[in-house]
Amino acid sequence: MNTSETSQSIHEQIVTLLPRLRRFARNLTRNPHDADDVVQIAVERALTRLDQWRSDARLDGWMFKIVRNAWIDELRSRGRRAKIFLAAEAGEIVGTDSMARETELLSVQSAMARLPADQREAVSLVLVEGLPYREAAEVLDVPIGTLTSRLARGRQALQALLGTEGEDT
Amino acid sequence: MTISDEILMAYADGELDAAARAAVESAMREDPQIEKRVAAHRTLRRRMQAAYSVELSEGVPERLLRAARAGTSPPQARVVDLQDARAAMERAESRSRPRWPQWRIAGTIAASLIAGVGLGFFMWGQTQAPLMRSAGGALVARGQLAQALSKQLAAEQSRSSAVQIGVSFRAKSGDYCRTFALPGAVSPSGLACLHGEEWQVQTLTQEPGTVGGSGYRTAVSGMSELVLKSVEGQIDGEPLDQAAEKAARQRGWRSMDR
């Protein structure tokens, strides 16, 4: 009885987390379709592994970690997809990225999208999701010093891109 | 006393213990430059949170809610399992098939997208009639689109061609399939397979190729994710290279073994 009640509430806790999981996944994948796919896979995985979740641990951190691992798995399986893409590129018109870079005032999201993946993950977990350093390092499976140096570099890059100096937004 | 930027960052993030906090605060009092750097860290943190708070109020797709609540009602076989079982039966070497669920429902999405995109498509088609719905209910390529699917080689097309051919491949069904895009304002793209005498449009979508209007392209190229996933779901082996594409065209897109 007790276990089914507990797991029932975990389902609803995960439902409550869904908006944040999607947001984190979007920052990882930079693509909303991929993000939803990865969240779905992660939720399905999490539910089959509830026994691995220590109830004293934060559920959000645990779920972020599963989302991230699902994305890493997906990237691995994209070796073949890359070939399909390359073939498709033949008839592809090249984007106007450099032009946009000059004329577009960067939004926070597009500045984030330009960060290298490791910095983007660190920034996303700490600045967007509000995880303490220790939890964020745990999600990323790195020592805390690695997390803080990625975070510092990510912040520097964002400040350069956004020109936060003296802004009051 | 110099204080590293990482310490200032940790201070702004509330990660320092009392002693370290006191040290930073006294340094801030002495040096306005340090105060300014801390303020910049705080501003960035606020700005990030503000920019990303909007996403939290978005509606969550039904499929994610279902996934999260799965098993709370009497357990059902999950689609993923069914599909895996089917794939295993289909062919023993399907081991490398990616476990990526969205393309499994690509059919459903494609149907609704065809409904949504179709209108613009047919309006565009008033002069050129690129597509027509056949009596059997399948969407069948006609006119310029059919012509391009049958004749045009990806390697030889010019960027001004009315139809851009993307990838060609042999599907598990044995049919040849090709992706296409129609440049222009509506800019639909899709996947068509030659079945019998007809190029049947399997997937049709309208993908701007950018995310959230912020100007960067989808993951690797402008190819629609939906089309890509259809390709992944149907492809047998690898896409055709230039020589194979040319050879397949010469055979009229008929398989050698049929």
GROMACS .gro file of C-alpha atoms in nm:
model
  427
    1MET     CA    1   0.000   0.000   0.000
    2ASN     CA    2   0.262   0.236   0.115
    3THR     CA    3   0.486   0.179  -0.186
    4SER     CA    4   0.205   0.233  -0.434
    5GLU     CA    5   0.114   0.557  -0.260
    6THR     CA    6   0.474   0.669  -0.276
    7SER     CA    7   0.512   0.584  -0.641
    8GLN     CA    8   0.181   0.750  -0.717
    9SER     CA    9   0.312   1.073  -0.574
   10ILE     CA   10   0.636   1.033  -0.766
   11HIS     CA   11   0.440   1.021  -1.091
   12GLU     CA   12   0.279   1.350  -1.000
   13GLN     CA   13   0.610   1.496  -0.889
   14ILE     CA   14   0.750   1.411  -1.230
   15VAL     CA   15   0.448   1.572  -1.395
   16THR     CA   16   0.525   1.885  -1.196
   17LEU     CA   17   0.885   1.872  -1.313
   18LEU     CA   18   0.796   1.833  -1.682
   19PRO     CA   19   0.818   2.203  -1.770
   20ARG     CA   20   1.166   2.224  -1.619
   21LEU     CA   21   1.276   1.899  -1.778
   22ARG     CA   22   1.166   2.033  -2.116
   23ARG     CA   23   1.346   2.359  -2.057
   24PHE     CA   24   1.666   2.181  -1.958
   25ALA     CA   25   1.636   1.945  -2.255
   26ARG     CA   26   1.592   2.239  -2.492
   27ASN     CA   27   1.909   2.392  -2.362
   28LEU     CA   28   2.087   2.062  -2.414
   29THR     CA   29   1.955   1.980  -2.758
   30ARG     CA   30   1.884   2.330  -2.891
   31ASN     CA   31   1.587   2.181  -3.068
   32PRO     CA   32   1.237   2.165  -2.920
   33HIS     CA   33   1.142   1.842  -3.100
   34ASP     CA   34   1.452   1.663  -2.980
   35ALA     CA   35   1.392   1.806  -2.635
   36ASP     CA   36   1.046   1.654  -2.605
   37ASP     CA   37   1.168   1.321  -2.738
   38VAL     CA   38   1.451   1.314  -2.491
   39VAL     CA   39   1.221   1.407  -2.203
   40GLN     CA   40   0.981   1.130  -2.298
   41ILE     CA   41   1.259   0.873  -2.307
   42ALA     CA   42   1.394   1.000  -1.977
   43VAL     CA   43   1.057   0.984  -1.806
   44GLU     CA   44   1.002   0.629  -1.928
   45ARG     CA   45   1.348   0.530  -1.809
   46ALA     CA   46   1.307   0.700  -1.474
   47LEU     CA   47   0.985   0.513  -1.406
   48THR     CA   48   1.152   0.179  -1.469
   49ARG     CA   49   1.436   0.276  -1.235
   50LEU     CA   50   1.252   0.431  -0.946
   51ASP     CA   51   1.428   0.186  -0.717
   52GLN     CA   52   1.757   0.360  -0.802
   53TRP     CA   53   1.636   0.694  -0.680
   54ARG     CA   54   1.738   0.765  -0.325
   55SER     CA   55   1.447   0.946  -0.171
   56ASP     CA   56   1.685   1.176   0.015
   57ALA     CA   57   1.824   1.296  -0.321
   58ARG     CA   58   1.664   1.574  -0.517
   59LEU     CA   59   1.426   1.437  -0.775
   60ASP     CA   60   1.499   1.722  -1.016
   61GLY     CA   61   1.874   1.653  -1.016
   62TRP     CA   62   1.815   1.282  -1.068
   63MET     CA   63   1.578   1.348  -1.356
   64PHE     CA   64   1.811   1.604  -1.515
   65LYS     CA   65   2.080   1.341  -1.513
   66ILE     CA   66   1.857   1.087  -1.686
   67VAL     CA   67   1.756   1.347  -1.945
   68ARG     CA   68   2.118   1.423  -2.011
   69ASN     CA   69   2.214   1.057  -2.044
   70ALA     CA   70   1.926   0.998  -2.284
   71TRP     CA   71   2.057   1.283  -2.497
   72ILE     CA   72   2.412   1.145  -2.490
   73ASP     CA   73   2.278   0.807  -2.608
   74GLU     CA   74   2.089   0.978  -2.886
   75LEU     CA   75   2.394   1.171  -3.000
   76ARG     CA   76   2.587   0.845  -3.020
   77SER     CA   77   2.323   0.688  -3.237
   78ARG     CA   78   2.344   0.985  -3.470
   79GLY     CA   79   2.656   0.863  -3.643
   80ARG     CA   80   2.434   0.726  -3.914
   81ARG     CA   81   2.207   1.028  -3.910
   82ALA     CA   82   2.505   1.248  -3.984
   83LYS     CA   83   2.554   1.060  -4.309
   84ILE     CA   84   2.195   1.121  -4.406
   85PHE     CA   85   2.237   1.487  -4.326
   86LEU     CA   86   2.555   1.515  -4.528
   87ALA     CA   87   2.382   1.366  -4.828
   88ALA     CA   88   2.100   1.613  -4.783
   89GLU     CA   89   2.338   1.904  -4.759
   90ALA     CA   90   2.421   1.868  -5.128
   91GLY     CA   91   2.111   2.060  -5.225
   92GLU     CA   92   2.104   2.274  -4.917
   93ILE     CA   93   2.123   2.648  -4.923
   94VAL     CA   94   2.376   2.765  -4.672
   95GLY     CA   95   2.234   2.968  -4.386
   96THR     CA   96   2.296   3.336  -4.337
   97ASP     CA   97   2.445   3.290  -3.997
   98SER     CA   98   2.724   3.541  -4.022
   99MET     CA   99   2.487   3.808  -4.143
  100ALA     CA  100   2.248   3.738  -3.858
  101ARG     CA  101   2.537   3.754  -3.616
  102GLU     CA  102   2.603   4.112  -3.710
  103THR     CA  103   2.255   4.251  -3.734
  104GLU     CA  104   2.067   4.056  -3.472
  105LEU     CA  105   2.069   4.170  -3.116
  106LEU     CA  106   2.130   3.845  -2.938
  107SER     CA  107   1.861   3.719  -2.713
  108VAL     CA  108   1.952   3.523  -2.404
  109GLN     CA  109   1.841   3.200  -2.571
  110SER     CA  110   2.040   3.249  -2.887
  111ALA     CA  111   2.344   3.350  -2.685
  112MET     CA  112   2.306   3.027  -2.488
  113ALA     CA  113   2.281   2.830  -2.810
  114ARG     CA  114   2.624   2.954  -2.906
  115LEU     CA  115   2.799   2.822  -2.599
  116PRO     CA  116   2.993   2.496  -2.617
  117ALA     CA  117   2.787   2.208  -2.479
  118ASP     CA  118   2.979   2.170  -2.152
  119GLN     CA  119   2.941   2.537  -2.064
  120ARG     CA  120   2.579   2.541  -2.174
  121GLU     CA  121   2.499   2.248  -1.944
  122ALA     CA  122   2.665   2.413  -1.646
  123VAL     CA  123   2.495   2.747  -1.705
  124SER     CA  124   2.163   2.579  -1.765
  125LEU     CA  125   2.172   2.379  -1.443
  126VAL     CA  126   2.299   2.655  -1.216
  127LEU     CA  127   2.168   2.981  -1.358
  128VAL     CA  128   1.848   2.863  -1.520
  129GLU     CA  129   1.745   2.566  -1.308
  130GLY     CA  130   1.891   2.707  -0.989
  131LEU     CA  131   2.074   2.393  -0.878
  132PRO     CA  132   2.346   2.433  -0.616
  133TYR     CA  133   2.697   2.368  -0.750
  134ARG     CA  134   2.720   2.033  -0.576
  135GLU     CA  135   2.397   1.902  -0.733
  136ALA     CA  136   2.489   2.037  -1.076
  137ALA     CA  137   2.829   1.866  -1.060
  138GLU     CA  138   2.651   1.546  -0.964
  139VAL     CA  139   2.418   1.568  -1.265
  140LEU     CA  140   2.714   1.620  -1.496
  141ASP     CA  141   2.929   1.357  -1.325
  142VAL     CA  142   3.221   1.595  -1.283
  143PRO     CA  143   3.417   1.726  -0.983
  144ILE     CA  144   3.287   2.052  -0.845
  145GLY     CA  145   3.598   2.239  -0.965
  146THR     CA  146   3.525   2.134  -1.322
  147LEU     CA  147   3.170   2.256  -1.288
  148THR     CA  148   3.275   2.596  -1.155
  149SER     CA  149   3.534   2.650  -1.426
  150ARG     CA  150   3.279   2.561  -1.699
  151LEU     CA  151   3.028   2.788  -1.534
  152ALA     CA  152   3.279   3.074  -1.515
  153ARG     CA  153   3.372   3.038  -1.882
  154GLY     CA  154   3.008   3.010  -1.983
  155ARG     CA  155   2.924   3.323  -1.790
  156GLN     CA  156   3.211   3.514  -1.946
  157ALA     CA  157   3.097   3.416  -2.293
  158LEU     CA  158   2.737   3.511  -2.218
  159GLN     CA  159   2.838   3.846  -2.079
  160ALA     CA  160   3.042   3.911  -2.390
  161LEU     CA  161   2.752   3.811  -2.616
  162LEU     CA  162   2.484   3.992  -2.423
  163GLY     CA  163   2.681   4.292  -2.309
  164THR     CA  164   2.540   4.278  -1.957
  165GLU     CA  165   2.768   4.555  -1.845
  166GLY     CA  166   2.555   4.820  -1.679
  167GLU     CA  167   2.225   4.686  -1.810
  168ASP     CA  168   1.924   4.676  -1.588
  169THR     CA  169   1.709   4.416  -1.756
  170MET     CA  170   4.407   4.139  -0.213
  171THR     CA  171   4.302   3.982  -0.538
  172ILE     CA  172   3.991   3.772  -0.563
  173SER     CA  173   3.939   3.535  -0.852
  174ASP     CA  174   3.640   3.572  -1.075
  175GLU     CA  175   3.529   3.222  -0.974
  176ILE     CA  176   3.509   3.332  -0.612
  177LEU     CA  177   3.305   3.638  -0.707
  178MET     CA  178   3.079   3.417  -0.915
  179ALA     CA  179   3.032   3.175  -0.627
  180TYR     CA  180   2.954   3.470  -0.402
  181ALA     CA  181   2.687   3.595  -0.640
  182ASP     CA  182   2.545   3.242  -0.657
  183GLY     CA  183   2.530   3.214  -0.279
  184GLU     CA  184   2.778   2.926  -0.270
  185LEU     CA  185   3.036   3.064  -0.024
  186ASP     CA  186   3.061   2.989   0.343
  187ALA     CA  187   3.039   3.267   0.599
  188ALA     CA  188   3.413   3.334   0.620
  189ALA     CA  189   3.462   3.355   0.244
  190ARG     CA  190   3.151   3.572   0.213
  191ALA     CA  191   3.288   3.816   0.467
  192ALA     CA  192   3.616   3.833   0.276
  193VAL     CA  193   3.441   3.914  -0.049
  194GLU     CA  194   3.222   4.173   0.116
  195SER     CA  195   3.515   4.355   0.267
  196ALA     CA  196   3.693   4.348  -0.068
  197MET     CA  197   3.383   4.491  -0.232
  198ARG     CA  198   3.383   4.779   0.012
  199GLU     CA  199   3.743   4.856  -0.067
  200ASP     CA  200   3.731   4.816  -0.442
  201PRO     CA  201   3.441   4.941  -0.654
  202GLN     CA  202   3.573   4.731  -0.945
  203ILE     CA  203   3.505   4.416  -0.745
  204GLU     CA  204   3.162   4.537  -0.653
  205LYS     CA  205   3.094   4.597  -1.018
  206ARG     CA  206   3.202   4.246  -1.116
  207VAL     CA  207   2.976   4.093  -0.852
  208ALA     CA  208   2.691   4.307  -0.978
  209ALA     CA  209   2.753   4.183  -1.333
  210HIS     CA  210   2.729   3.822  -1.213
  211ARG     CA  211   2.405   3.895  -1.032
  212THR     CA  212   2.260   4.077  -1.330
  213LEU     CA  213   2.337   3.787  -1.558
  214ARG     CA  214   2.180   3.540  -1.316
  215ARG     CA  215   1.862   3.749  -1.293
  216ARG     CA  216   1.853   3.795  -1.665
  217MET     CA  217   1.887   3.424  -1.733
  218GLN     CA  218   1.611   3.340  -1.491
  219ALA     CA  219   1.382   3.602  -1.636
  220ALA     CA  220   1.446   3.491  -1.992
  221TYR     CA  221   1.375   3.129  -1.915
  222SER     CA  222   1.080   3.173  -1.681
  223VAL     CA  223   0.838   3.210  -1.972
  224GLU     CA  224   0.895   2.851  -2.083
  225LEU     CA  225   0.765   2.718  -1.754
  226SER     CA  226   0.416   2.841  -1.828
  227GLU     CA  227   0.396   2.666  -2.163
  228GLY     CA  228   0.156   2.376  -2.189
  229VAL     CA  229   0.317   2.033  -2.170
  230PRO     CA  230   0.240   1.794  -2.458
  231GLU     CA  231  -0.007   1.521  -2.379
  232ARG     CA  232   0.240   1.246  -2.467
  233LEU     CA  233   0.476   1.361  -2.192
  234LEU     CA  234   0.198   1.373  -1.935
  235ARG     CA  235   0.096   1.023  -2.040
  236ALA     CA  236   0.453   0.901  -2.010
  237ALA     CA  237   0.485   1.045  -1.660
  238ARG     CA  238   0.157   0.893  -1.547
  239ALA     CA  239   0.212   0.558  -1.716
  240GLY     CA  240   0.152   0.267  -1.482
  241THR     CA  241  -0.065   0.462  -1.240
  242SER     CA  242  -0.368   0.308  -1.409
  243PRO     CA  243  -0.357  -0.065  -1.492
  244PRO     CA  244  -0.034  -0.127  -1.678
  245GLN     CA  245  -0.044  -0.122  -2.055
  246ALA     CA  246   0.210  -0.244  -2.302
  247ARG     CA  247   0.409   0.057  -2.405
  248VAL     CA  248   0.432   0.152  -2.770
  249VAL     CA  249   0.807   0.133  -2.745
  250ASP     CA  250   0.792  -0.237  -2.654
  251LEU     CA  251   0.547  -0.322  -2.927
  252GLN     CA  252   0.758  -0.150  -3.183
  253ASP     CA  253   1.073  -0.317  -3.064
  254ALA     CA  254   0.910  -0.656  -3.084
  255ARG     CA  255   0.789  -0.585  -3.436
  256ALA     CA  256   1.128  -0.460  -3.542
  257ALA     CA  257   1.294  -0.771  -3.403
  258MET     CA  258   1.062  -0.988  -3.603
  259GLU     CA  259   1.109  -0.788  -3.919
  260ARG     CA  260   1.476  -0.838  -3.943
  261ALA     CA  261   1.742  -0.988  -3.724
  262GLU     CA  262   1.996  -0.723  -3.807
  263SER     CA  263   1.779  -0.436  -3.692
  264ARG     CA  264   2.000  -0.412  -3.383
  265SER     CA  265   2.135  -0.073  -3.478
  266ARG     CA  266   1.791   0.076  -3.509
  267PRO     CA  267   1.786   0.388  -3.296
  268ARG     CA  268   1.547   0.389  -3.005
  269TRP     CA  269   1.403   0.723  -3.085
  270PRO     CA  270   1.033   0.722  -3.040
  271GLN     CA  271   0.919   1.023  -3.233
  272TRP     CA  272   0.956   0.878  -3.574
  273ARG     CA  273   0.742   0.590  -3.466
  274ILE     CA  274   0.451   0.827  -3.448
  275ALA     CA  275   0.571   1.016  -3.750
  276GLY     CA  276   0.284   0.867  -3.946
  277THR     CA  277   0.031   1.030  -3.721
  278ILE     CA  278   0.211   1.359  -3.722
  279ALA     CA  279   0.257   1.342  -4.094
  280ALA     CA  280  -0.114   1.292  -4.143
  281SER     CA  281  -0.201   1.600  -3.942
  282LEU     CA  282   0.074   1.800  -4.102
  283ILE     CA  283  -0.049   1.705  -4.443
  284ALA     CA  284  -0.386   1.837  -4.336
  285GLY     CA  285  -0.228   2.159  -4.214
  286VAL     CA  286   0.024   2.213  -4.485
  287GLY     CA  287  -0.186   2.075  -4.764
  288LEU     CA  288  -0.394   2.384  -4.806
  289GLY     CA  289  -0.103   2.613  -4.876
  290PHE     CA  290   0.041   2.344  -5.092
  291PHE     CA  291  -0.265   2.309  -5.308
  292MET     CA  292  -0.303   2.683  -5.335
  293TRP     CA  293   0.054   2.707  -5.447
  294GLY     CA  294  -0.031   2.424  -5.681
  295GLN     CA  295  -0.305   2.608  -5.864
  296THR     CA  296  -0.062   2.700  -6.133
  297GLN     CA  297   0.180   2.413  -6.112
  298ALA     CA  298  -0.013   2.129  -5.951
  299PRO     CA  299   0.281   1.961  -5.780
  300LEU     CA  300   0.066   1.724  -5.577
  301MET     CA  301  -0.268   1.554  -5.602
  302ARG     CA  302  -0.461   1.328  -5.377
  303SER     CA  303  -0.525   0.998  -5.549
  304ALA     CA  304  -0.849   0.804  -5.531
  305GLY     CA  305  -0.697   0.565  -5.279
  306GLY     CA  306  -0.642   0.850  -5.034
  307ALA     CA  307  -0.265   0.849  -5.069
  308LEU     CA  308  -0.094   1.173  -5.154
  309VAL     CA  309   0.070   1.127  -5.490
  310ALA     CA  310   0.326   1.349  -5.658
  311ARG     CA  311   0.225   1.501  -5.989
  312GLY     CA  312   0.363   1.749  -6.235
  313GLN     CA  313   0.694   1.910  -6.157
  314LEU     CA  314   0.737   1.724  -5.832
  315ALA     CA  315   0.684   1.383  -5.991
  316GLN     CA  316   0.912   1.482  -6.276
  317ALA     CA  317   1.188   1.584  -6.039
  318LEU     CA  318   1.150   1.272  -5.827
  319SER     CA  319   1.187   1.054  -6.134
  320LYS     CA  320   1.457   1.243  -6.320
  321GLN     CA  321   1.648   1.488  -6.107
  322LEU     CA  322   1.981   1.391  -5.952
  323ALA     CA  323   2.084   1.561  -5.628
  324ALA     CA  324   2.437   1.608  -5.756
  325GLU     CA  325   2.329   1.777  -6.077
  326GLN     CA  326   2.045   2.000  -5.967
  327SER     CA  327   2.088   2.373  -5.954
  328ARG     CA  328   1.982   2.581  -5.660
  329SER     CA  329   1.718   2.745  -5.873
  330SER     CA  330   1.542   2.417  -5.949
  331ALA     CA  331   1.176   2.430  -5.851
  332VAL     CA  332   1.220   2.109  -5.657
  333GLN     CA  333   1.527   2.029  -5.452
  334ILE     CA  334   1.602   1.661  -5.413
  335GLY     CA  335   1.773   1.561  -5.091
  336VAL     CA  336   1.853   1.202  -5.002
  337SER     CA  337   1.767   0.895  -5.205
  338PHE     CA  338   1.759   0.551  -5.051
  339ARG     CA  339   1.616   0.207  -5.070
  340ALA     CA  340   1.343   0.149  -4.812
  341LYS     CA  341   1.288  -0.167  -4.615
  342SER     CA  342   0.975  -0.217  -4.822
  343GLY     CA  343   1.201  -0.250  -5.128
  344ASP     CA  344   1.072   0.075  -5.281
  345TYR     CA  345   1.305   0.359  -5.360
  346CYS     CA  346   1.240   0.678  -5.167
  347ARG     CA  347   1.366   1.032  -5.203
  348THR     CA  348   1.337   1.341  -4.989
  349PHE     CA  349   1.244   1.667  -5.151
  350ALA     CA  350   1.191   2.033  -5.071
  351LEU     CA  351   1.007   2.302  -5.257
  352PRO     CA  352   1.184   2.631  -5.200
  353GLY     CA  353   0.971   2.937  -5.156
  354ALA     CA  354   0.753   3.107  -4.903
  355VAL     CA  355   0.560   2.799  -4.796
  356SER     CA  356   0.870   2.585  -4.834
  357PRO     CA  357   0.733   2.240  -4.767
  358SER     CA  358   0.953   1.936  -4.766
  359GLY     CA  359   0.882   1.568  -4.754
  360LEU     CA  360   0.959   1.212  -4.839
  361ALA     CA  361   0.817   1.025  -5.139
  362CYS     CA  362   0.854   0.660  -5.234
  363LEU     CA  363   0.791   0.509  -5.574
  364HIS     CA  364   0.521   0.250  -5.528
  365GLY     CA  365   0.405   0.091  -5.850
  366GLU     CA  366   0.389   0.379  -6.094
  367GLU     CA  367   0.334   0.649  -5.840
  368TRP     CA  368   0.554   0.860  -5.615
  369GLN     CA  369   0.356   0.841  -5.293
  370VAL     CA  370   0.423   1.119  -5.049
  371GLN     CA  371   0.485   0.954  -4.712
  372THR     CA  372   0.567   1.259  -4.510
  373LEU     CA  373   0.501   1.620  -4.578
  374THR     CA  374   0.592   1.901  -4.352
  375GLN     CA  375   0.659   2.264  -4.340
  376GLU     CA  376   0.972   2.328  -4.146
  377PRO     CA  377   1.113   2.675  -4.130
  378GLY     CA  378   1.449   2.530  -4.028
  379THR     CA  379   1.487   2.768  -3.739
  380VAL     CA  380   1.399   2.729  -3.377
  381GLY     CA  381   1.191   2.977  -3.186
  382GLY     CA  382   1.252   3.240  -3.448
  383SER     CA  383   1.587   3.313  -3.294
  384GLY     CA  384   1.766   3.248  -3.617
  385TYR     CA  385   1.975   2.938  -3.576
  386ARG     CA  386   1.914   2.633  -3.787
  387THR     CA  387   1.798   2.299  -3.659
  388ALA     CA  388   2.065   2.068  -3.530
  389VAL     CA  389   2.274   1.993  -3.834
  390SER     CA  390   2.101   2.115  -4.146
  391GLY     CA  391   1.778   2.256  -4.272
  392MET     CA  392   1.635   1.909  -4.325
  393SER     CA  393   1.315   1.874  -4.132
  394GLU     CA  394   1.340   1.657  -3.822
  395LEU     CA  395   1.016   1.493  -3.917
  396VAL     CA  396   1.139   1.403  -4.264
  397LEU     CA  397   1.466   1.283  -4.117
  398LYS     CA  398   1.283   1.057  -3.878
  399SER     CA  399   1.073   0.913  -4.159
  400VAL     CA  400   1.394   0.843  -4.345
  401GLU     CA  401   1.540   0.672  -4.041
  402GLY     CA  402   1.230   0.466  -3.995
  403GLN     CA  403   1.228   0.341  -4.353
  404ILE     CA  404   1.585   0.333  -4.475
  405ASP     CA  405   1.745  -0.002  -4.546
  406GLY     CA  406   2.118   0.046  -4.503
  407GLU     CA  407   2.274   0.372  -4.614
  408PRO     CA  408   2.157   0.652  -4.843
  409LEU     CA  409   2.251   0.615  -5.209
  410ASP     CA  410   2.570   0.785  -5.315
  411GLN     CA  411   2.596   0.974  -5.643
  412ALA     CA  412   2.674   0.669  -5.854
  413ALA     CA  413   2.403   0.458  -5.695
  414GLU     CA  414   2.150   0.736  -5.735
  415LYS     CA  415   2.230   0.761  -6.103
  416ALA     CA  416   2.212   0.384  -6.149
  417ALA     CA  417   1.879   0.367  -5.970
  418ARG     CA  418   1.738   0.637  -6.195
  419GLN     CA  419   1.854   0.443  -6.501
  420ARG     CA  420   1.659   0.143  -6.381
  421GLY     CA  421   1.356   0.367  -6.334
  422TRP     CA  422   1.384   0.327  -5.956
  423ARG     CA  423   1.303  -0.044  -5.980
  424SER     CA  424   1.488  -0.280  -5.752
  425MET     CA  425   1.728  -0.512  -5.922
  426ASP     CA  426   1.589  -0.813  -5.742
  427ARG     CA  427   1.227  -0.755  -5.828
   0.00000   0.00000   0.00000
